[in-house]
Structure formats: structure tokens, C-alpha cells
CSV table of C-alpha atoms and ligand atoms in Angstrom, one decimal:
chain,number,residue,atom,x,y,z
C,693,UNK,CA,-33.8,-0.8,-2.8
C,694,UNK,CA,-30.9,-2.5,-1.1
C,695,UNK,CA,-33.4,-4.0,1.3
C,696,UNK,CA,-35.3,-5.5,-1.7
C,697,UNK,CA,-32.1,-7.0,-3.1
C,698,UNK,CA,-31.2,-8.5,0.3
C,699,UNK,CA,-34.7,-9.8,0.9
C,700,UNK,CA,-34.5,-11.6,-2.4
C,701,UNK,CA,-31.2,-13.1,-1.5
C,702,UNK,CA,-32.4,-14.4,1.8
C,703,UNK,CA,-35.5,-15.8,0.2
C,704,UNK,CA,-33.4,-17.9,-2.2
C,705,UNK,CA,-30.6,-20.3,-2.0
C,706,UNK,CA,-27.6,-18.3,-3.1
C,707,UNK,CA,-25.1,-21.1,-3.6
C,708,UNK,CA,-24.5,-19.6,-7.0
C,709,UNK,CA,-21.5,-21.7,-7.7
C,710,UNK,CA,-23.2,-25.1,-7.7
C,711,UNK,CA,-26.4,-24.1,-9.5
C,712,UNK,CA,-24.8,-21.8,-12.2
C,713,UNK,CA,-24.9,-18.1,-11.8
C,714,UNK,CA,-27.5,-16.3,-9.8
C,715,UNK,CA,-29.1,-13.8,-12.1
C,716,UNK,CA,-30.9,-10.9,-10.6
C,717,UNK,CA,-33.6,-9.3,-12.8
C,718,UNK,CA,-33.9,-5.5,-13.2
C,719,UNK,CA,-36.6,-5.1,-10.5
C,720,UNK,CA,-34.5,-6.9,-7.8
C,721,UNK,CA,-31.4,-4.7,-7.7
C,722,UNK,CA,-30.8,-1.0,-7.4
C,723,UNK,CA,-28.5,-0.4,-10.4
C,724,UNK,CA,-29.8,2.2,-12.8
C,725,UNK,CA,-28.3,3.2,-16.1
C,726,UNK,CA,-28.5,6.8,-14.8
C,727,UNK,CA,-25.7,6.0,-12.3
C,728,UNK,CA,-23.4,4.5,-14.9
C,729,UNK,CA,-21.0,6.9,-16.8
C,730,UNK,CA,-22.0,7.7,-20.4
C,731,UNK,CA,-18.6,6.6,-21.6
C,732,UNK,CA,-19.0,3.1,-20.1
C,733,UNK,CA,-22.5,2.8,-21.5
C,734,UNK,CA,-21.4,3.8,-24.9
C,735,UNK,CA,-18.5,1.3,-25.0
C,736,UNK,CA,-20.8,-1.5,-23.9
C,737,UNK,CA,-23.3,-0.6,-26.7
C,738,UNK,CA,-20.6,-0.4,-29.3
C,739,UNK,CA,-19.2,-3.8,-28.2
C,740,UNK,CA,-22.7,-5.3,-28.4
C,741,UNK,CA,-23.3,-3.8,-31.8
C,742,UNK,CA,-20.0,-5.3,-32.9
C,743,UNK,CA,-21.4,-8.7,-32.0
C,744,UNK,CA,-19.6,-9.1,-28.6
C,745,UNK,CA,-20.7,-9.6,-25.1
C,746,UNK,CA,-20.1,-6.7,-22.8
C,747,UNK,CA,-20.7,-6.3,-19.0
C,748,UNK,CA,-20.0,-3.7,-16.4
C,749,UNK,CA,-17.8,-5.5,-13.8
C,750,UNK,CA,-15.6,-5.0,-10.8
C,751,UNK,CA,-15.6,-2.1,-8.4
C,752,UNK,CA,-18.3,-0.2,-10.4
C,753,UNK,CA,-20.9,-2.9,-9.9
C,754,UNK,CA,-19.9,-3.5,-6.3
C,755,UNK,CA,-20.1,0.2,-5.4
C,756,UNK,CA,-23.4,0.7,-7.2
C,757,UNK,CA,-25.0,-2.2,-5.4
C,758,UNK,CA,-23.8,-0.7,-2.1
C,759,UNK,CA,-25.5,2.5,-3.1
C,760,UNK,CA,-22.2,4.4,-3.6
C,761,UNK,CA,-20.7,6.4,-6.4
C,762,UNK,CA,-18.0,4.4,-8.2
C,763,UNK,CA,-14.9,6.3,-9.1
C,764,UNK,CA,-14.5,4.5,-12.3
C,765,UNK,CA,-16.1,1.8,-14.4
C,766,UNK,CA,-14.6,-1.3,-15.9
C,767,UNK,CA,-16.0,-3.3,-18.8
C,768,UNK,CA,-15.6,-7.0,-19.3
C,769,UNK,CA,-16.0,-8.5,-22.8
C,770,UNK,CA,-15.4,-11.6,-24.9
C,771,UNK,CA,-13.8,-9.4,-27.5
C,772,UNK,CA,-10.0,-9.9,-27.7
C,773,UNK,CA,-7.7,-6.8,-27.2
C,774,UNK,CA,-7.1,-6.6,-31.0
C,775,UNK,CA,-10.8,-6.8,-31.7
C,776,UNK,CA,-11.5,-4.1,-29.1
C,777,UNK,CA,-8.9,-1.9,-30.8
C,778,UNK,CA,-10.6,-2.3,-34.1
C,779,UNK,CA,-13.8,-0.9,-32.6
C,780,UNK,CA,-12.3,2.1,-30.9
C,781,UNK,CA,-9.8,4.4,-32.4
C,782,UNK,CA,-8.8,5.7,-29.0
C,783,UNK,CA,-8.1,2.2,-27.6
C,784,UNK,CA,-4.6,1.5,-26.3
C,785,UNK,CA,-3.5,-2.0,-25.1
C,786,UNK,CA,-1.5,-1.7,-21.9
C,787,UNK,CA,0.2,-4.1,-19.5
C,788,UNK,CA,2.1,-7.2,-20.3
C,789,UNK,CA,1.4,-9.6,-17.4
C,790,UNK,CA,-2.2,-8.7,-17.6
C,791,UNK,CA,-3.3,-7.0,-20.8
C,792,UNK,CA,-6.1,-4.5,-20.6
C,793,UNK,CA,-7.4,-2.0,-23.1
C,794,UNK,CA,-7.8,1.7,-22.2
C,795,UNK,CA,-10.6,3.3,-24.2
C,796,UNK,CA,-11.0,7.1,-24.0
C,797,UNK,CA,-14.5,8.5,-24.3
C,798,UNK,CA,-14.3,12.3,-24.1
C,799,UNK,CA,-12.8,13.0,-20.7
C,800,UNK,CA,-13.4,9.5,-19.4
C,801,UNK,CA,-10.9,6.6,-19.5
C,802,UNK,CA,-12.6,3.2,-19.3
C,803,UNK,CA,-10.7,-0.1,-18.7
C,804,UNK,CA,-11.9,-2.8,-21.0
C,805,UNK,CA,-10.7,-6.3,-20.2
C,806,UNK,CA,-11.1,-9.5,-22.2
C,807,UNK,CA,-12.6,-12.4,-20.2
C,808,UNK,CA,-9.9,-14.5,-18.6
C,809,UNK,CA,-9.8,-18.3,-18.9
C,810,UNK,CA,-8.7,-21.2,-16.7
C,811,UNK,CA,-5.2,-22.1,-17.4
C,812,UNK,CA,-1.9,-23.4,-16.1
C,813,UNK,CA,-0.2,-20.2,-16.9
C,814,UNK,CA,3.5,-19.4,-16.5
C,815,UNK,CA,4.4,-19.1,-12.9
C,816,UNK,CA,7.5,-18.6,-10.8
C,817,UNK,CA,8.7,-21.3,-8.5
C,818,UNK,CA,6.9,-19.5,-5.7
C,819,UNK,CA,3.6,-19.7,-7.6
C,820,UNK,CA,3.5,-16.1,-8.8
C,821,UNK,CA,1.7,-15.6,-12.1
C,822,UNK,CA,3.9,-14.2,-14.8
C,823,UNK,CA,1.2,-13.8,-17.3
C,824,UNK,CA,-2.6,-14.0,-17.3
C,825,UNK,CA,-3.6,-13.5,-20.9
C,826,UNK,CA,-5.4,-16.8,-21.6
C,827,UNK,CA,-8.9,-16.0,-22.6
C,828,UNK,CA,-12.3,-17.5,-21.7
C,829,UNK,CA,-15.9,-16.8,-20.9
C,830,UNK,CA,-17.7,-14.8,-18.3
C,831,UNK,CA,-17.8,-17.7,-15.8
C,832,UNK,CA,-14.0,-18.4,-16.0
C,833,UNK,CA,-13.5,-14.6,-15.9
C,834,UNK,CA,-15.4,-14.5,-12.6
C,835,UNK,CA,-13.2,-17.2,-11.1
C,836,UNK,CA,-10.0,-15.4,-12.0
C,837,UNK,CA,-11.1,-12.2,-10.2
C,838,UNK,CA,-9.9,-11.5,-6.7
C,839,UNK,CA,-12.8,-11.2,-4.3
C,840,UNK,CA,-16.4,-12.4,-4.7
C,841,UNK,CA,-17.8,-8.8,-4.3
C,842,UNK,CA,-15.5,-7.8,-7.2
C,843,UNK,CA,-16.8,-10.5,-9.5
C,844,UNK,CA,-20.4,-9.3,-10.2
C,845,UNK,CA,-21.5,-8.5,-13.8
C,846,UNK,CA,-24.1,-6.1,-14.9
C,847,UNK,CA,-25.6,-6.5,-18.4
C,848,UNK,CA,-27.4,-4.0,-20.6
C,849,UNK,CA,-29.5,-6.9,-22.0
C,850,UNK,CA,-32.3,-7.0,-19.6
C,851,UNK,CA,-30.3,-5.0,-17.0
C,852,UNK,CA,-29.5,-8.1,-15.0
C,853,UNK,CA,-26.8,-8.8,-12.4
C,854,UNK,CA,-24.8,-12.0,-12.7
C,855,UNK,CA,-23.1,-13.7,-9.8
C,856,UNK,CA,-21.0,-16.8,-10.1
C,857,UNK,CA,-19.1,-16.7,-6.8
C,858,UNK,CA,-21.5,-15.8,-4.1
C,859,UNK,CA,-20.6,-12.1,-4.2
C,860,UNK,CA,-24.2,-10.9,-3.6
C,861,UNK,CA,-24.4,-13.0,-0.4
C,862,UNK,CA,-21.0,-11.5,0.7
C,863,UNK,CA,-22.1,-8.0,-0.1
C,864,UNK,CA,-25.2,-8.6,2.1
C,865,UNK,CA,-23.1,-9.9,4.9
C,866,UNK,CA,-20.4,-7.3,4.5
C,867,UNK,CA,-17.8,-10.0,4.1
C,868,UNK,CA,-14.6,-9.9,2.0
C,869,UNK,CA,-13.9,-13.4,0.6
C,870,UNK,CA,-11.2,-14.3,-1.8
C,871,UNK,CA,-12.3,-16.6,-4.7
C,872,UNK,CA,-10.7,-20.0,-4.8
C,873,UNK,CA,-7.9,-21.3,-2.5
C,874,UNK,CA,-6.7,-18.2,-0.5
C,875,UNK,CA,-3.0,-19.2,-0.3
C,876,UNK,CA,-2.7,-20.0,-4.0
C,877,UNK,CA,-4.5,-16.8,-5.0
C,878,UNK,CA,-2.2,-14.7,-2.8
C,879,UNK,CA,0.9,-16.4,-4.2
C,880,UNK,CA,-0.3,-15.9,-7.7
C,881,UNK,CA,-0.4,-12.2,-7.0
C,882,UNK,CA,0.7,-11.0,-3.6
C,883,UNK,CA,-0.8,-7.5,-4.2
C,884,UNK,CA,-4.1,-9.2,-3.5
C,885,UNK,CA,-3.2,-9.1,0.2
C,886,UNK,CA,-3.0,-5.3,0.0
C,887,UNK,CA,-6.2,-5.2,-1.9
C,888,UNK,CA,-7.9,-7.3,0.8
C,889,UNK,CA,-6.9,-4.8,3.5
C,890,UNK,CA,-7.9,-1.9,1.3
C,891,UNK,CA,-11.4,-3.1,0.5
C,892,UNK,CA,-12.0,-4.3,4.1
C,893,UNK,CA,-11.0,-0.8,5.4
C,894,UNK,CA,-12.8,1.2,2.7
C,895,UNK,CA,-16.0,-0.7,2.8
C,896,UNK,CA,-15.9,-1.5,6.5
C,897,UNK,CA,-16.2,-5.2,5.7
C,898,UNK,CA,-14.7,-8.0,7.7
C,899,UNK,CA,-12.2,-10.3,6.1
C,900,UNK,CA,-13.5,-13.9,6.2
C,901,UNK,CA,-11.2,-16.0,8.4
C,902,UNK,CA,-10.0,-18.3,5.6
C,903,UNK,CA,-9.3,-15.3,3.4
C,904,UNK,CA,-7.3,-13.7,6.3
C,905,UNK,CA,-5.3,-16.7,7.5
C,906,UNK,CA,-2.6,-17.0,4.9
C,907,UNK,CA,-1.7,-13.3,4.9
C,908,UNK,CA,0.7,-13.6,7.8
C,909,UNK,CA,2.7,-16.4,6.0
C,910,UNK,CA,2.5,-15.2,2.4
C,911,UNK,CA,3.0,-11.5,3.3
C,912,UNK,CA,6.7,-11.6,2.7
C,913,UNK,CA,6.1,-12.4,-1.0
C,914,UNK,CA,5.4,-8.7,-1.4
C,915,UNK,CA,9.1,-8.4,-1.7
C,916,UNK,CA,8.9,-9.8,-5.2
C,917,UNK,CA,6.6,-7.0,-6.4
C,918,UNK,CA,8.4,-4.3,-8.3
C,919,UNK,CA,8.8,-1.1,-6.3
C,920,UNK,CA,6.9,1.0,-8.9
C,921,UNK,CA,3.8,-1.2,-8.6
C,922,UNK,CA,4.0,-1.1,-4.8
C,923,UNK,CA,4.2,2.6,-4.9
C,924,UNK,CA,0.9,2.7,-6.9
C,925,UNK,CA,-0.7,0.4,-4.4
C,926,UNK,CA,0.4,2.5,-1.4
C,927,UNK,CA,-1.3,5.5,-3.0
C,928,UNK,CA,-4.5,3.5,-3.3
C,929,UNK,CA,-4.1,2.4,0.3
C,930,UNK,CA,-3.8,5.8,1.8
C,931,UNK,CA,-5.5,8.2,-0.6
C,932,UNK,CA,-9.0,6.7,-0.7
C,933,UNK,CA,-10.5,8.3,2.4
C,934,UNK,CA,-9.9,5.3,4.7
C,935,UNK,CA,-6.2,5.7,5.4
C,936,UNK,CA,-6.7,5.4,9.2
C,937,UNK,CA,-8.5,2.1,9.0
C,938,UNK,CA,-6.2,0.8,6.3
C,939,UNK,CA,-3.1,1.6,8.3
C,940,UNK,CA,-4.5,-0.2,11.3
C,941,UNK,CA,-5.2,-3.3,9.2
C,942,UNK,CA,-1.8,-3.2,7.6
C,943,UNK,CA,-0.3,-3.4,11.1
C,944,UNK,CA,-2.8,-6.0,12.3
C,945,UNK,CA,-2.0,-8.3,9.3
C,946,UNK,CA,1.7,-7.6,9.6
C,947,UNK,CA,1.9,-6.2,6.1
C,948,UNK,CA,3.4,-2.8,7.0
C,949,UNK,CA,6.9,-4.3,7.4
C,950,UNK,CA,6.8,-5.5,3.8
C,951,UNK,CA,6.0,-2.0,2.5
C,952,UNK,CA,7.8,0.3,5.0
C,953,UNK,CA,10.3,-1.9,6.9
C,954,UNK,CA,12.1,1.1,8.6
C,955,UNK,CA,8.9,2.5,9.8
C,956,UNK,CA,7.6,-0.8,11.0
C,957,UNK,CA,10.7,-1.4,13.0
C,958,UNK,CA,10.3,1.9,14.9
C,959,UNK,CA,6.6,1.2,15.5
C,960,UNK,CA,7.3,-2.4,16.7
C,961,UNK,CA,9.7,-1.0,19.3
C,962,UNK,CA,6.6,0.7,20.8
C,963,UNK,CA,7.5,4.3,19.9
C,964,UNK,CA,4.3,6.1,20.7
C,965,UNK,CA,5.3,9.4,19.1
C,966,UNK,CA,5.9,7.6,15.8
C,967,UNK,CA,2.6,5.8,16.0
C,968,UNK,CA,0.8,9.0,17.0
C,969,UNK,CA,2.4,11.0,14.1
C,970,UNK,CA,1.4,8.5,11.5
C,971,UNK,CA,-2.1,8.0,12.9
C,972,UNK,CA,-2.6,11.8,13.1
C,973,UNK,CA,-1.4,12.1,9.5
C,974,UNK,CA,-3.8,9.3,8.3
C,975,UNK,CA,-6.7,10.9,10.1
C,976,UNK,CA,-5.9,14.3,8.7
C,977,UNK,CA,-5.6,12.8,5.2
C,978,UNK,CA,-9.0,11.2,5.5
C,979,UNK,CA,-10.5,14.5,6.7
C,980,UNK,CA,-9.0,16.4,3.9
C,981,UNK,CA,-10.3,13.9,1.3
C,982,UNK,CA,-13.8,14.1,2.8
C,983,UNK,CA,-13.6,17.9,2.6
C,984,UNK,CA,-12.4,17.6,-1.0
C,985,UNK,CA,-9.1,19.3,-0.1
C,986,UNK,CA,-5.9,18.2,-1.9
C,987,UNK,CA,-3.7,15.6,-0.4
C,988,UNK,CA,-0.2,14.7,-1.6
C,989,UNK,CA,1.7,11.5,-1.3
C,990,UNK,CA,4.7,13.6,-0.4
C,991,UNK,CA,3.1,14.5,3.0
C,992,UNK,CA,2.1,10.9,3.7
C,993,UNK,CA,5.6,9.6,2.9
C,994,UNK,CA,7.1,12.4,4.9
C,995,UNK,CA,5.2,11.2,7.9
C,996,UNK,CA,5.8,7.5,7.3
C,997,UNK,CA,9.5,7.9,7.0
C,998,UNK,CA,10.1,10.6,9.5
C,999,UNK,CA,10.4,8.2,12.5
C,1000,UNK,CA,13.2,6.1,11.1
C,1001,UNK,CA,15.0,9.3,9.9
C,1002,UNK,CA,14.7,10.8,13.4
C,1003,UNK,CA,16.3,7.7,15.0
C,1004,UNK,CA,19.1,7.6,12.5
C,1005,UNK,CA,19.7,11.3,12.7
C,1006,UNK,CA,20.1,11.1,16.5
C,1007,UNK,CA,22.7,8.3,16.1
C,1008,UNK,CA,24.6,10.2,13.5
C,1009,UNK,CA,24.4,13.5,15.4
C,1010,UNK,CA,26.9,12.1,17.9
C,1011,UNK,CA,29.5,12.1,15.2
C,1012,UNK,CA,28.7,15.1,13.0
C,1013,UNK,CA,27.0,18.5,12.8
C,1014,UNK,CA,23.2,18.3,13.0
C,1015,UNK,CA,22.5,19.4,9.4
C,1016,UNK,CA,24.9,16.9,8.0
C,1017,UNK,CA,23.4,14.2,10.2
C,1018,UNK,CA,20.0,15.1,9.0
C,1019,UNK,CA,20.9,14.9,5.4
C,1020,UNK,CA,22.7,11.6,5.7
C,1021,UNK,CA,19.9,10.1,7.8
C,1022,UNK,CA,17.4,11.2,5.2
C,1023,UNK,CA,19.5,9.7,2.4
C,1024,UNK,CA,20.0,6.4,4.1
C,1025,UNK,CA,16.3,6.0,5.0
C,1026,UNK,CA,15.2,6.9,1.5
C,1027,UNK,CA,17.7,4.6,0.0
C,1028,UNK,CA,16.3,1.7,2.0
C,1029,UNK,CA,12.8,2.6,1.2
C,1030,UNK,CA,13.4,2.7,-2.6
C,1031,UNK,CA,14.1,-1.1,-2.5
C,1032,UNK,CA,10.5,-1.6,-1.5
C,1033,UNK,CA,8.4,1.2,-2.9
C,1034,UNK,CA,9.6,3.7,-5.5
C,1035,UNK,CA,9.1,7.4,-4.7
C,1036,UNK,CA,8.9,9.5,-7.8
C,1037,UNK,CA,11.0,12.7,-7.8
C,1038,UNK,CA,7.9,14.9,-7.9
C,1039,UNK,CA,7.1,13.6,-4.4
C,1040,UNK,CA,10.6,12.9,-3.2
C,1041,UNK,CA,11.7,16.6,-3.5
C,1042,UNK,CA,8.7,18.0,-1.6
C,1043,UNK,CA,9.1,15.3,1.1
C,1044,UNK,CA,12.7,16.4,1.7
C,1045,UNK,CA,11.5,20.0,1.8
C,1046,UNK,CA,9.0,19.2,4.5
C,1047,UNK,CA,11.7,17.5,6.5
C,1048,UNK,CA,14.3,20.2,6.0
C,1049,UNK,CA,11.8,22.9,7.0
C,1050,UNK,CA,11.1,21.1,10.3
C,1051,UNK,CA,14.4,22.4,11.5
C,1052,UNK,CA,14.1,25.8,9.9
C,1053,UNK,CA,10.7,26.6,11.2
C,1054,UNK,CA,12.2,26.7,14.7
C,1055,UNK,CA,14.6,29.5,13.7
C,1056,UNK,CA,12.4,32.5,13.4
C,1057,UNK,CA,14.7,35.4,14.2
C,1058,UNK,CA,15.3,38.5,12.1
C,1059,UNK,CA,13.4,38.4,8.8
C,1060,UNK,CA,13.5,34.6,8.7
C,1061,UNK,CA,9.8,34.0,9.8
C,1062,UNK,CA,8.6,36.2,6.8
C,1063,UNK,CA,10.9,34.5,4.4
C,1064,UNK,CA,9.8,31.0,5.6
C,1065,UNK,CA,6.2,31.9,5.1
C,1066,UNK,CA,7.0,32.6,1.4
C,1067,UNK,CA,8.5,29.1,1.0
C,1068,UNK,CA,6.6,27.0,-1.5
C,1069,UNK,CA,6.3,24.2,1.1
C,1070,UNK,CA,5.7,26.4,4.1
C,1071,UNK,CA,2.1,25.3,4.5
C,1072,UNK,CA,2.9,21.6,4.3
C,1073,UNK,CA,5.8,21.9,6.7
C,1074,UNK,CA,3.6,23.9,9.2
C,1075,UNK,CA,0.9,21.2,8.9
C,1076,UNK,CA,3.6,18.6,9.6
C,1077,UNK,CA,4.6,20.5,12.8
C,1078,UNK,CA,1.0,20.3,13.9
C,1079,UNK,CA,1.0,16.5,13.2
C,1080,UNK,CA,4.1,16.1,15.3
C,1081,UNK,CA,2.6,18.0,18.2
C,1082,UNK,CA,-0.6,16.1,17.9
C,1083,UNK,CA,1.4,13.0,18.5
C,1084,UNK,CA,2.6,14.4,21.8
C,1085,UNK,CA,6.0,15.7,20.6
C,1086,UNK,CA,7.0,18.8,22.6
C,1087,UNK,CA,8.1,21.5,20.3
C,1088,UNK,CA,8.0,24.5,22.6
C,1089,UNK,CA,4.6,25.6,21.2
C,1090,UNK,CA,6.0,26.0,17.7
C,1091,UNK,CA,2.7,25.1,16.0
C,1092,UNK,CA,0.7,27.6,18.0
C,1093,UNK,CA,3.3,30.3,17.4
C,1094,UNK,CA,3.1,29.8,13.6
C,1095,UNK,CA,-0.7,29.6,13.7
C,1096,UNK,CA,-0.8,33.0,15.4
C,1097,UNK,CA,1.9,34.4,13.3
C,1098,UNK,CA,-0.1,33.7,10.1
C,1099,UNK,CA,-3.3,35.2,11.6
C,1100,UNK,CA,-2.0,38.6,12.9
C,1101,UNK,CA,-0.9,41.8,11.2
C,1102,UNK,CA,2.7,42.8,10.6
C,1103,UNK,CA,3.1,44.9,13.7
C,1104,UNK,CA,2.1,42.0,15.9
C,1105,UNK,CA,4.3,39.7,13.9
C,1106,UNK,CA,7.2,41.9,14.6
C,1107,UNK,CA,6.3,41.8,18.3
C,1108,UNK,CA,6.2,38.0,18.2
C,1109,UNK,CA,9.6,37.8,16.7
C,1110,UNK,CA,11.0,40.3,19.2
C,1111,UNK,CA,9.5,38.3,22.0
C,1112,UNK,CA,11.3,35.2,21.0
C,1113,UNK,CA,14.3,36.3,23.0
C,1114,UNK,CA,17.8,35.6,22.0
C,1115,UNK,CA,18.2,33.0,19.3
C,1116,UNK,CA,19.5,29.8,20.9
C,1117,UNK,CA,23.0,29.1,19.6
C,1118,UNK,CA,23.3,32.5,18.0
C,1119,UNK,CA,26.5,33.3,19.7
C,1120,UNK,CA,30.0,32.3,18.6
C,1121,UNK,CA,30.1,29.4,21.0
C,1122,UNK,CA,27.5,27.0,19.7
C,1123,UNK,CA,28.3,24.4,22.3
C,1124,UNK,CA,27.1,26.6,25.1
C,1125,UNK,CA,23.4,25.9,25.7
C,1126,UNK,CA,21.5,28.0,28.1
C,1127,UNK,CA,18.2,27.1,29.5
C,1128,UNK,CA,15.4,29.3,28.2
C,1129,UNK,CA,14.2,31.5,31.1
C,1130,UNK,CA,10.5,31.3,31.9
C,1131,UNK,CA,8.9,34.6,31.1
C,1132,UNK,CA,5.5,35.9,31.7
C,1133,UNK,CA,5.1,37.4,28.3
C,1134,UNK,CA,5.6,34.2,26.4
C,1135,UNK,CA,3.0,33.3,23.8
C,1136,UNK,CA,0.5,30.9,25.3
C,1137,UNK,CA,1.6,27.3,24.7
C,1138,UNK,CA,5.2,28.3,23.9
C,1139,UNK,CA,6.6,27.2,27.1
C,1140,UNK,CA,7.6,23.6,27.3
C,1141,UNK,CA,5.8,22.7,30.4
S,1242,ATP,P1,-11.5,0.5,-7.1
S,1242,ATP,O1,-12.7,1.0,-6.4
S,1242,ATP,O2,-10.3,0.6,-6.3
S,1242,ATP,O3,-11.3,0.8,-8.5
S,1242,ATP,P2,-11.9,-2.1,-8.2
S,1242,ATP,O4,-12.5,-3.4,-7.6
S,1242,ATP,O5,-12.6,-1.6,-9.4
S,1242,ATP,O6,-11.8,-1.1,-7.0
S,1242,ATP,P3,-9.6,-2.2,-9.9
S,1242,ATP,O7,-8.2,-2.3,-9.5
S,1242,ATP,O8,-10.2,-1.1,-10.7
S,1242,ATP,O9,-10.4,-2.5,-8.5
S,1242,ATP,O10,-9.8,-3.6,-10.7
S,1242,ATP,C1,-11.0,-3.9,-11.3
S,1242,ATP,C2,-11.4,-5.4,-11.1
S,1242,ATP,O11,-10.4,-6.2,-11.7
S,1242,ATP,C3,-11.6,-5.8,-9.7
S,1242,ATP,O12,-12.8,-5.5,-9.2
S,1242,ATP,C4,-11.3,-7.3,-9.8
S,1242,ATP,O13,-12.4,-8.0,-10.2
S,1242,ATP,C5,-10.3,-7.4,-10.9
S,1242,ATP,N1,-8.9,-7.3,-10.3
S,1242,ATP,C6,-8.1,-6.2,-10.1
S,1242,ATP,N2,-6.9,-6.6,-9.6
S,1242,ATP,C7,-6.9,-7.9,-9.5
S,1242,ATP,C8,-6.0,-8.8,-9.1
S,1242,ATP,N3,-4.8,-8.5,-8.6
S,1242,ATP,N4,-6.3,-10.2,-9.1
S,1242,ATP,C9,-7.5,-10.6,-9.6
S,1242,ATP,N5,-8.4,-9.7,-10.0
S,1242,ATP,C10,-8.2,-8.4,-10.0
S,1243,MG,MG1,-12.0,0.1,-10.6
């Protein structure tokens, strides 16, 4: 089916912009109503019956044309927000800068947006759009969208696909191209730079050179984005199954420093453990998502911020006891981070737990190992140990020890604890450190070789 679409495209001049929209008829694309959610279809029908135009638009059309399964569907219409509200009892207008309407259909939540128009809207001195609520028609709406592949419209009248910006050609060539003048469009909304990286990574598309070029210059305008919005964007960057590729592109386009300045500084210094820890975490996150296992932003943030915490902690430990140094370092790094992305409490607390447990997991004497296993965050903290070891950090075989401890029966667990030898620093004199003797009965991997 995709082949047929692409054959059509190559057989025809696709300079959609000059000649009006390219309209693909039903038999020349692969979108079927069966792949569209019942809620979105119903909303489109109700809007049409109400005398309005309604199209499926955005990521839904893009992903369907690529043969994928969209995670949600957006509807574009010429009905104004108030008119949409009159048609749907469940409709709620949200957003100020960019008003959209959320319509609930059973369990589904569909975003319905009124066509945007051309305008000289309110902007800051730096060119950032303050509001984008001037309305227009489908064509002007297409021009206001971010990337050509996100500006394709699917209609229930004749089941056609409408392309005003060359999005079909770019889909075929696997190219991400911003609509209009790249620098202006990024300045209007700097988050578009993060979206560029996200779509390129997720779809495996290359960023067209002119679309890529201004990112290095304009990147710092991300500092003007409210931390709460950046937090949401960070989730989209790392929780969509392509975190590894996304992270690489964020570094390549020098955007990481505008999101996680502390982390970026450590990575820029060439710290290979830090780079390894974060890459291992991203790879692991992608794997878990592919296996439909849960992932939490707390873990991802724990990994991203751990390197700067470690560095600060080492500095502070020269002046104060280790646990106080850890707490203070954590607080300082979190404080800096909150100026860039917010971290809601429901993630902040588990992130701190994961960090605190890194120290505690090494202390396994007496009944501690059993108690630690009962800790709510044990599993995440243990996974974090594995990530640290995967990055090449030497932890005396701590990960293997815990892997085994969880797998064996109680008797064997007791033996493992007994075999740990004397707890380092258990005596009165904490300053006296003795080298751990090499012993033949050590658990494999436990020796720091
Ligand atoms: P996803 O698969 O992540 O949902 P999406 O393309 O659907 O991708 P949304 O954030 O759901 O992304 O936005 C829906 C559509 O709205 C986009 O496809 C794009 O056309 C438009 N859009 C979203 N954000 C912007 C923006 N910052 N600037 C311009 N257009 C945007
Ligand atoms: Mg979407």
C-alpha cells in the first residue's frame, strides 16, 4: 500500500504549495477507517452534521501513512471553540496561548483544534508567539503547523488525504522539514526544536539541513519556556521508545544543556561513566517500553541527575560526613534543575529514594539485606545499581550479589550475608579503613579486580 502511495508521488509533480493542495484519492493511500479510533470518527461525523468541516490531522495521519498505530488522534475543524462546545457536552476548552478543545468519547480523549490563520500575532521582542488564536481555513492551518509530515489532513468526504506543504514527499524521503522560515518558526515556539529531535529519533528520519541549521543558535531560547512545559516535553522525549536515539540527537544538536545544564556539563567534560550510565538507562527504558513494562520518569531523572550529584557530593564530602554531603549535593542539583524543568513531587520523592538506596544497598549486614528488599523502591534502586555497573563503575560486584540474593532461598541468603565479612567501618573508629582481604569463597564478581 505504501508502495502504491509512493509510486503515485513519484509519478506526479508534488510541488503542492504552488499548485494548491495535492489531494490523494482513496485508492492511492493506505488509510482505512478501520484504523481510526471510533471516538475520532464520531467527532468528525458530528462536526460535519453540524455543518462544519472536520479532518483528521497531525501525528495520527502521519503514523497511519507510515503504516503505524497512532497513539492518539487529533481533529482539525473550522468550528470555533465555542461552537465545538455547543456540539459536545463533554468538551472542555484548554490552553490560553493556543486554545484547543478536549472532547471525551467514552474512554477516549480527542483533541479538536480550530483551523489557525495567518496573522501578526502578539510576540515577545525575541519573536516568541504569545498567543495563536487567530482563526483561518485548512490551508492557513497547514502553514501554522510545525513540520510538513505533521500537516496532512484526512477527510471522511471521499476519504482523501490533503497536502499543502509537501508532507507526502517528505514522508516518502523520510525527511523532517519545518514549514516556513526555520529560524522564525523556532523563535515563535522554541519547543519545536525539541519536537524536531523527537520526531527524527522516533521515526528514524533525517532532519533536512535548513531545518537543522538554526537549532544551534536558537537553542538557548528554550530558557524562556516555563519549566512545567519543558518537563512535559522531556517525558515525550524519553518515554516514547526511542530515548536512546533522542538523547544522542539532543547532544548532537547541543540542546541537552538547555534542558539539563548540570548533566551536560559533566558529559562535556568527557566523563565516560556518566555518559555510559545515561545511555544504559535510555537503552533500558526503550527495551522496557518495547516489552510493555512500566517506566517511570523518576528513574530517568535519577540517572540524568546522578552524575552532577556525584561530583558535588565528592566535593562536599571533604568538609562534612558522607550522608550530609549526599543530601546537600542532591538538594543543590535538584534546585538548579527546577529552574529548567519542573519535577513533580510524585517523581521527585522516588528519585531521591533511588539515590539514597544506592548507599544503603552496599550495607547488607545483619537483617539489613532482608529489610532493604522490602523497601518500596528496592527494585528501582537495584536496577539503578545495574545501570551504574553497566556504565563501567566498579561496585565490588554489588549488582551480582543482589541478583543472587533475590534468587536463592533463605538459608543461602544467610550464608551470603555471613560471607560478606566484617562490615567496613563497623568499628568505633570509622576513619580506619582496612583493605578487604581477597578470599577464595567470595561470590563470583564480588571482588573488585
Ligand atoms: P505525537 O505522536 O507525539 O502525538 P503529534 O504530531 O500528533 O505527535 P501533537 O503534540 O499531538 O504531536 O500535536 C498535534 C499536531 O499539532 C502536530 O502534528 C502538529 O501539526 C501540531 N503542533 C503541535 N505542536 C506544535 C507546535 N509547537 N507548533 C506548531 N504546530 C504544532
Ligand atoms: Mg498527537
